[in-house]
Amino acid sequence: MGLLPSDFASSSSSSSSSSSSSVAASSTEEKMDRLPAELNVTETQEPNSRVRLQVEVPPVVCEDCYKRVISEFTKQAKVPGFRPGKPVPESILVGYVGRKNVQKATIESILRRTLPHAMTSVTRKALPDSVRIVTKFSELEKTYSSQGSLRYDVLADIVPEIKWVPDNGYKNLKIVVEIDSDIDAQKASEQEFKRRHKSIGALKVVADRGLQVGDVVVIDISATTIDQDESKIKNIPSAERFNFDTEDGYRILPGFLDSIIGIRPGETKSFPLVFPETWNQENLRGVHAQFTVECKELFYRDLPELDDSIADKLIPGCTTVQQVRDLLLQRCQEVEQSAREQATDNAILDQISKMVEVDIPQSLFEEQGRQLYGASLLEIQAKMNLNDQQLASLSSQKAVNEYLEHQKDNIRNLIKQNLAVGDIYRRENLQFSTEDLVKEVENSITEFKRQNQEYDEERVKDQVQEILEGAKVLEWLREHAEIQLGYS
């Protein structure tokens, strides 16, 4: 119609049947306008770090907002018989614009002007985009029509308070870091050396003997559970055709290699084994199984002599076997160092998350969960090249909600870690250099541009700042913690 003032038109129409959250989103950021009287605001703490504000707007404030709305309509409305911008009797103006429209615009004006005042006690603590007016617009209209005043409720999630148990417990961390023995540099480099040596050898058929350690065997495997009640016996999924390098026997089920030593092509062996309690697949831990293995083909490796003549084949550019060994060890040491540091950081973060008690706001939980889901979706898209229909399905609100429910414990732990890190950063007065911030922001923006991705520079700066703060906290915690490393 073009009758409502532009400031009010868009939100008035959308708020008539529901809460005025659109007002909340913008009004908390606006400069506070002086009011002719004080508001009556009652603050109540609710679960999940949420605050409810019950706001009572006195009639004198409502009347002042009404006069402003009438003044704005006078400037904008083109009332027949009156020159634009000239005074129009109020009754004629209201009749032309429509009493209902004037009332809606007045309520919007009241909300916009009073909300920043009502939020004064929590503005600095309120989380972005969590502030919303929960009173229905229809209820606001009813109250205003009958009393000439206004009452409304506001909900806001606030920055949660952290309680350390014990107090300052992060200052005396005792961390035990378990590292996979496979990344031990000495062991890993030796295995990689053997793998490279084997890769330049030739596989030849074994014709006159059974399987020995060092051979490669092609086998068919089947397995069932063992149970006295035959009706309860179940098949265990396994590889039907399996190329098995016996030098990797330590990677498979204990006892399996010993049970097939000596097997010949065309021969079948059957034997029982028990899956250990440490087995990766939880549903097989402790299960008694009967295995049947048929040998299809058997090979041995014809390897070249380990002398300097093969060095360049092991690593191009190397002239001696010792040089190959040294270079592989150096690479594995770098991997081990990186893995050790990552494992230490993970153990520290895991422990501090268990030392804090925090009431996590729902808006923070949802924001963190959506970020994680978005990152996961990008990884899936990169790996699988999803079509539009698949992408739309995975991006649906239902898919997001299912992810939030399934991953709620992980999301909450991550939030606790982040809050704990931020709290330590402030408590210990840690700092990073401005030069580091500028450099990392520039690097991030360069990467966005290289991939032709849109970005918000302020958001990038905030993310980089969080990363630098986290790095400083982890550095501080490593220096002050008692850390014990072990290999599993």
mmCIF file of N, CA, C and O in Angstrom, residues 200-255:
data_model
loop_
_atom_site.group_PDB
_atom_site.id
_atom_site.type_symbol
_atom_site.label_atom_id
_atom_site.label_comp_id
_atom_site.label_asym_id
_atom_site.label_seq_id
_atom_site.Cartn_x
_atom_site.Cartn_y
_atom_site.Cartn_z
ATOM 1 N N ILE A 200 60.531 -53.041 -5.110
ATOM 2 C CA ILE A 200 61.370 -53.162 -6.309
ATOM 3 C C ILE A 200 61.758 -54.624 -6.577
ATOM 4 O O ILE A 200 62.519 -54.920 -7.483
ATOM 5 N N GLY A 201 61.221 -55.540 -5.756
ATOM 6 C CA GLY A 201 61.462 -56.957 -5.986
ATOM 7 C C GLY A 201 60.382 -57.548 -6.880
ATOM 8 O O GLY A 201 59.391 -56.903 -7.225
ATOM 9 N N ALA A 202 60.553 -58.814 -7.247
ATOM 10 C CA ALA A 202 59.589 -59.503 -8.117
ATOM 11 C C ALA A 202 58.918 -60.626 -7.335
ATOM 12 O O ALA A 202 59.549 -61.308 -6.517
ATOM 13 N N LEU A 203 57.596 -60.792 -7.563
ATOM 14 C CA LEU A 203 56.871 -61.904 -6.957
ATOM 15 C C LEU A 203 56.990 -63.134 -7.858
ATOM 16 O O LEU A 203 56.741 -63.070 -9.059
ATOM 17 N N LYS A 204 57.367 -64.280 -7.243
ATOM 18 C CA LYS A 204 57.492 -65.527 -7.999
ATOM 19 C C LYS A 204 56.696 -66.630 -7.327
ATOM 20 O O LYS A 204 56.567 -66.666 -6.106
ATOM 21 N N VAL A 205 56.175 -67.523 -8.138
ATOM 22 C CA VAL A 205 55.294 -68.579 -7.644
ATOM 23 C C VAL A 205 56.090 -69.597 -6.818
ATOM 24 O O VAL A 205 57.181 -70.020 -7.213
ATOM 25 N N VAL A 206 55.514 -69.974 -5.645
ATOM 26 C CA VAL A 206 56.092 -71.042 -4.831
ATOM 27 C C VAL A 206 55.493 -72.361 -5.314
ATOM 28 O O VAL A 206 54.273 -72.520 -5.360
ATOM 29 N N ALA A 207 56.369 -73.312 -5.643
ATOM 30 C CA ALA A 207 55.874 -74.572 -6.228
ATOM 31 C C ALA A 207 56.124 -75.790 -5.349
ATOM 32 O O ALA A 207 55.444 -76.808 -5.482
ATOM 33 N N ASP A 208 57.075 -75.708 -4.426
ATOM 34 C CA ASP A 208 57.506 -76.933 -3.756
ATOM 35 C C ASP A 208 57.430 -76.895 -2.234
ATOM 36 O O ASP A 208 58.048 -77.703 -1.556
ATOM 37 N N ARG A 209 56.687 -75.982 -1.674
ATOM 38 C CA ARG A 209 56.600 -75.922 -0.207
ATOM 39 C C ARG A 209 55.326 -75.183 0.200
ATOM 40 O O ARG A 209 54.580 -74.653 -0.627
ATOM 41 N N GLY A 210 55.112 -75.165 1.545
ATOM 42 C CA GLY A 210 53.968 -74.444 2.076
ATOM 43 C C GLY A 210 54.330 -73.007 2.457
ATOM 44 O O GLY A 210 55.457 -72.550 2.264
ATOM 45 N N LEU A 211 53.377 -72.309 3.019
ATOM 46 C CA LEU A 211 53.520 -70.889 3.359
ATOM 47 C C LEU A 211 54.562 -70.673 4.448
ATOM 48 O O LEU A 211 54.598 -71.377 5.453
ATOM 49 N N GLN A 212 55.434 -69.662 4.226
ATOM 50 C CA GLN A 212 56.420 -69.240 5.219
ATOM 51 C C GLN A 212 56.261 -67.733 5.455
ATOM 52 O O GLN A 212 55.720 -67.019 4.616
ATOM 53 N N VAL A 213 56.750 -67.284 6.622
ATOM 54 C CA VAL A 213 56.744 -65.841 6.881
ATOM 55 C C VAL A 213 57.629 -65.157 5.847
ATOM 56 O O VAL A 213 58.757 -65.589 5.590
ATOM 57 N N GLY A 214 57.114 -64.099 5.233
ATOM 58 C CA GLY A 214 57.816 -63.401 4.159
ATOM 59 C C GLY A 214 57.127 -63.605 2.825
ATOM 60 O O GLY A 214 57.325 -62.835 1.890
ATOM 61 N N ASP A 215 56.288 -64.664 2.735
ATOM 62 C CA ASP A 215 55.556 -64.937 1.492
ATOM 63 C C ASP A 215 54.348 -64.007 1.360
ATOM 64 O O ASP A 215 53.886 -63.386 2.329
ATOM 65 N N VAL A 216 53.803 -63.965 0.134
ATOM 66 C CA VAL A 216 52.515 -63.324 -0.134
ATOM 67 C C VAL A 216 51.568 -64.421 -0.589
ATOM 68 O O VAL A 216 51.888 -65.191 -1.498
ATOM 69 N N VAL A 217 50.406 -64.504 0.059
ATOM 70 C CA VAL A 217 49.475 -65.584 -0.234
ATOM 71 C C VAL A 217 48.102 -65.005 -0.584
ATOM 72 O O VAL A 217 47.667 -64.014 0.003
ATOM 73 N N VAL A 218 47.458 -65.620 -1.572
ATOM 74 C CA VAL A 218 46.091 -65.252 -1.941
ATOM 75 C C VAL A 218 45.168 -66.294 -1.330
ATOM 76 O O VAL A 218 45.285 -67.487 -1.642
ATOM 77 N N ILE A 219 44.269 -65.840 -0.449
ATOM 78 C CA ILE A 219 43.427 -66.783 0.289
ATOM 79 C C ILE A 219 41.965 -66.350 0.256
ATOM 80 O O ILE A 219 41.649 -65.172 0.115
ATOM 81 N N ASP A 220 41.077 -67.335 0.375
ATOM 82 C CA ASP A 220 39.655 -67.100 0.613
ATOM 83 C C ASP A 220 39.388 -67.347 2.087
ATOM 84 O O ASP A 220 39.847 -68.362 2.640
ATOM 85 N N ILE A 221 38.649 -66.426 2.728
ATOM 86 C CA ILE A 221 38.390 -66.545 4.168
ATOM 87 C C ILE A 221 36.887 -66.547 4.418
ATOM 88 O O ILE A 221 36.145 -65.751 3.842
ATOM 89 N N SER A 222 36.448 -67.440 5.296
ATOM 90 C CA SER A 222 35.080 -67.392 5.809
ATOM 91 C C SER A 222 35.150 -67.650 7.306
ATOM 92 O O SER A 222 36.067 -68.313 7.791
ATOM 93 N N ALA A 223 34.176 -67.079 8.047
ATOM 94 C CA ALA A 223 34.202 -67.241 9.499
ATOM 95 C C ALA A 223 32.784 -67.218 10.044
ATOM 96 O O ALA A 223 31.902 -66.533 9.528
ATOM 97 N N THR A 224 32.586 -68.006 11.102
ATOM 98 C CA THR A 224 31.295 -68.032 11.803
ATOM 99 C C THR A 224 31.544 -67.984 13.292
ATOM 100 O O THR A 224 32.631 -68.337 13.772
ATOM 101 N N THR A 225 30.529 -67.548 14.033
ATOM 102 C CA THR A 225 30.633 -67.594 15.492
ATOM 103 C C THR A 225 30.534 -69.043 15.956
ATOM 104 O O THR A 225 29.977 -69.897 15.270
ATOM 105 N N ILE A 226 31.099 -69.304 17.138
ATOM 106 C CA ILE A 226 31.038 -70.646 17.720
ATOM 107 C C ILE A 226 29.985 -70.657 18.819
ATOM 108 O O ILE A 226 30.017 -69.824 19.732
ATOM 109 N N ASP A 227 29.029 -71.557 18.701
ATOM 110 C CA ASP A 227 27.970 -71.648 19.701
ATOM 111 C C ASP A 227 27.454 -73.088 19.718
ATOM 112 O O ASP A 227 27.288 -73.708 18.667
ATOM 113 N N GLN A 228 27.219 -73.640 20.928
ATOM 114 C CA GLN A 228 26.699 -75.003 21.039
ATOM 115 C C GLN A 228 25.310 -75.123 20.423
ATOM 116 O O GLN A 228 24.931 -76.171 19.911
ATOM 117 N N ASP A 229 24.566 -74.029 20.460
ATOM 118 C CA ASP A 229 23.252 -73.994 19.825
ATOM 119 C C ASP A 229 23.446 -73.590 18.369
ATOM 120 O O ASP A 229 23.733 -72.429 18.066
ATOM 121 N N GLU A 230 23.314 -74.542 17.451
ATOM 122 C CA GLU A 230 23.586 -74.276 16.040
ATOM 123 C C GLU A 230 22.695 -73.185 15.471
ATOM 124 O O GLU A 230 23.081 -72.493 14.522
ATOM 125 N N SER A 231 21.519 -72.992 16.029
ATOM 126 C CA SER A 231 20.609 -71.967 15.522
ATOM 127 C C SER A 231 21.112 -70.555 15.794
ATOM 128 O O SER A 231 20.647 -69.587 15.190
ATOM 129 N N LYS A 232 22.078 -70.445 16.714
ATOM 130 C CA LYS A 232 22.605 -69.128 17.083
ATOM 131 C C LYS A 232 23.923 -68.801 16.367
ATOM 132 O O LYS A 232 24.481 -67.730 16.552
ATOM 133 N N ILE A 233 24.417 -69.744 15.557
ATOM 134 C CA ILE A 233 25.659 -69.504 14.816
ATOM 135 C C ILE A 233 25.416 -68.458 13.732
ATOM 136 O O ILE A 233 24.444 -68.528 12.982
ATOM 137 N N LYS A 234 26.313 -67.470 13.670
ATOM 138 C CA LYS A 234 26.171 -66.390 12.696
ATOM 139 C C LYS A 234 27.433 -66.275 11.846
ATOM 140 O O LYS A 234 28.545 -66.559 12.313
ATOM 141 N N ASN A 235 27.240 -65.861 10.607
ATOM 142 C CA ASN A 235 28.384 -65.574 9.738
ATOM 143 C C ASN A 235 29.032 -64.263 10.158
ATOM 144 O O ASN A 235 28.346 -63.304 10.503
ATOM 145 N N ILE A 236 30.354 -64.235 10.098
ATOM 146 C CA ILE A 236 31.105 -63.011 10.375
ATOM 147 C C ILE A 236 31.612 -62.466 9.042
ATOM 148 O O ILE A 236 32.334 -63.162 8.326
ATOM 149 N N PRO A 237 31.220 -61.230 8.691
ATOM 150 C CA PRO A 237 31.684 -60.666 7.413
ATOM 151 C C PRO A 237 33.206 -60.672 7.332
ATOM 152 O O PRO A 237 33.900 -60.297 8.272
ATOM 153 N N SER A 238 33.735 -61.135 6.214
ATOM 154 C CA SER A 238 35.188 -61.187 6.030
ATOM 155 C C SER A 238 35.500 -61.060 4.546
ATOM 156 O O SER A 238 34.611 -61.107 3.701
ATOM 157 N N ALA A 239 36.781 -60.895 4.224
ATOM 158 C CA ALA A 239 37.185 -60.748 2.826
ATOM 159 C C ALA A 239 37.114 -62.106 2.133
ATOM 160 O O ALA A 239 37.696 -63.088 2.589
ATOM 161 N N GLU A 240 36.378 -62.181 1.035
ATOM 162 C CA GLU A 240 36.279 -63.447 0.309
ATOM 163 C C GLU A 240 37.604 -63.799 -0.363
ATOM 164 O O GLU A 240 38.016 -64.951 -0.403
ATOM 165 N N ARG A 241 38.231 -62.811 -0.926
ATOM 166 C CA ARG A 241 39.531 -63.025 -1.580
ATOM 167 C C ARG A 241 40.507 -61.989 -1.024
ATOM 168 O O ARG A 241 40.251 -60.796 -1.075
ATOM 169 N N PHE A 242 41.613 -62.448 -0.453
ATOM 170 C CA PHE A 242 42.472 -61.559 0.323
ATOM 171 C C PHE A 242 43.929 -61.812 -0.041
ATOM 172 O O PHE A 242 44.421 -62.941 0.045
ATOM 173 N N ASN A 243 44.612 -60.757 -0.490
ATOM 174 C CA ASN A 243 46.068 -60.826 -0.730
ATOM 175 C C ASN A 243 46.771 -60.501 0.584
ATOM 176 O O ASN A 243 46.715 -59.358 1.050
ATOM 177 N N PHE A 244 47.443 -61.475 1.164
ATOM 178 C CA PHE A 244 47.990 -61.332 2.503
ATOM 179 C C PHE A 244 49.511 -61.391 2.466
ATOM 180 O O PHE A 244 50.106 -62.407 2.102
ATOM 181 N N ASP A 245 50.134 -60.264 2.846
ATOM 182 C CA ASP A 245 51.586 -60.209 2.994
ATOM 183 C C ASP A 245 51.908 -60.649 4.419
ATOM 184 O O ASP A 245 51.553 -59.971 5.385
ATOM 185 N N THR A 246 52.553 -61.789 4.562
ATOM 186 C CA THR A 246 52.759 -62.371 5.896
ATOM 187 C C THR A 246 53.662 -61.522 6.789
ATOM 188 O O THR A 246 53.650 -61.685 8.009
ATOM 189 N N GLU A 247 54.429 -60.615 6.187
ATOM 190 C CA GLU A 247 55.257 -59.729 7.020
ATOM 191 C C GLU A 247 54.406 -58.696 7.751
ATOM 192 O O GLU A 247 54.885 -58.014 8.658
ATOM 193 N N ASP A 248 53.145 -58.573 7.333
ATOM 194 C CA ASP A 248 52.217 -57.675 8.028
ATOM 195 C C ASP A 248 51.319 -58.447 8.983
ATOM 196 O O ASP A 248 50.251 -57.977 9.362
ATOM 197 N N GLY A 249 51.749 -59.627 9.394
ATOM 198 C CA GLY A 249 50.924 -60.479 10.233
ATOM 199 C C GLY A 249 50.552 -59.859 11.563
ATOM 200 O O GLY A 249 49.506 -60.173 12.143
ATOM 201 N N TYR A 250 51.394 -58.942 12.048
ATOM 202 C CA TYR A 250 51.122 -58.311 13.333
ATOM 203 C C TYR A 250 49.898 -57.396 13.273
ATOM 204 O O TYR A 250 49.349 -56.998 14.302
ATOM 205 N N ARG A 251 49.453 -57.046 12.048
ATOM 206 C CA ARG A 251 48.319 -56.135 11.895
ATOM 207 C C ARG A 251 46.965 -56.845 11.982
ATOM 208 O O ARG A 251 45.930 -56.183 12.061
ATOM 209 N N ILE A 252 46.975 -58.168 11.898
ATOM 210 C CA ILE A 252 45.688 -58.880 11.827
ATOM 211 C C ILE A 252 45.402 -59.594 13.146
ATOM 212 O O ILE A 252 46.115 -59.429 14.135
ATOM 213 N N LEU A 253 44.356 -60.410 13.121
ATOM 214 C CA LEU A 253 43.903 -61.118 14.319
ATOM 215 C C LEU A 253 45.010 -62.011 14.891
ATOM 216 O O LEU A 253 45.580 -62.827 14.168
ATOM 217 N N PRO A 254 45.327 -61.847 16.172
ATOM 218 C CA PRO A 254 46.366 -62.677 16.782
ATOM 219 C C PRO A 254 46.069 -64.171 16.600
ATOM 220 O O PRO A 254 44.950 -64.621 16.835
ATOM 221 N N GLY A 255 47.087 -64.922 16.174
ATOM 222 C CA GLY A 255 46.944 -66.365 15.989
ATOM 223 C C GLY A 255 46.585 -66.765 14.571
ATOM 224 O O GLY A 255 46.717 -67.940 14.199
#
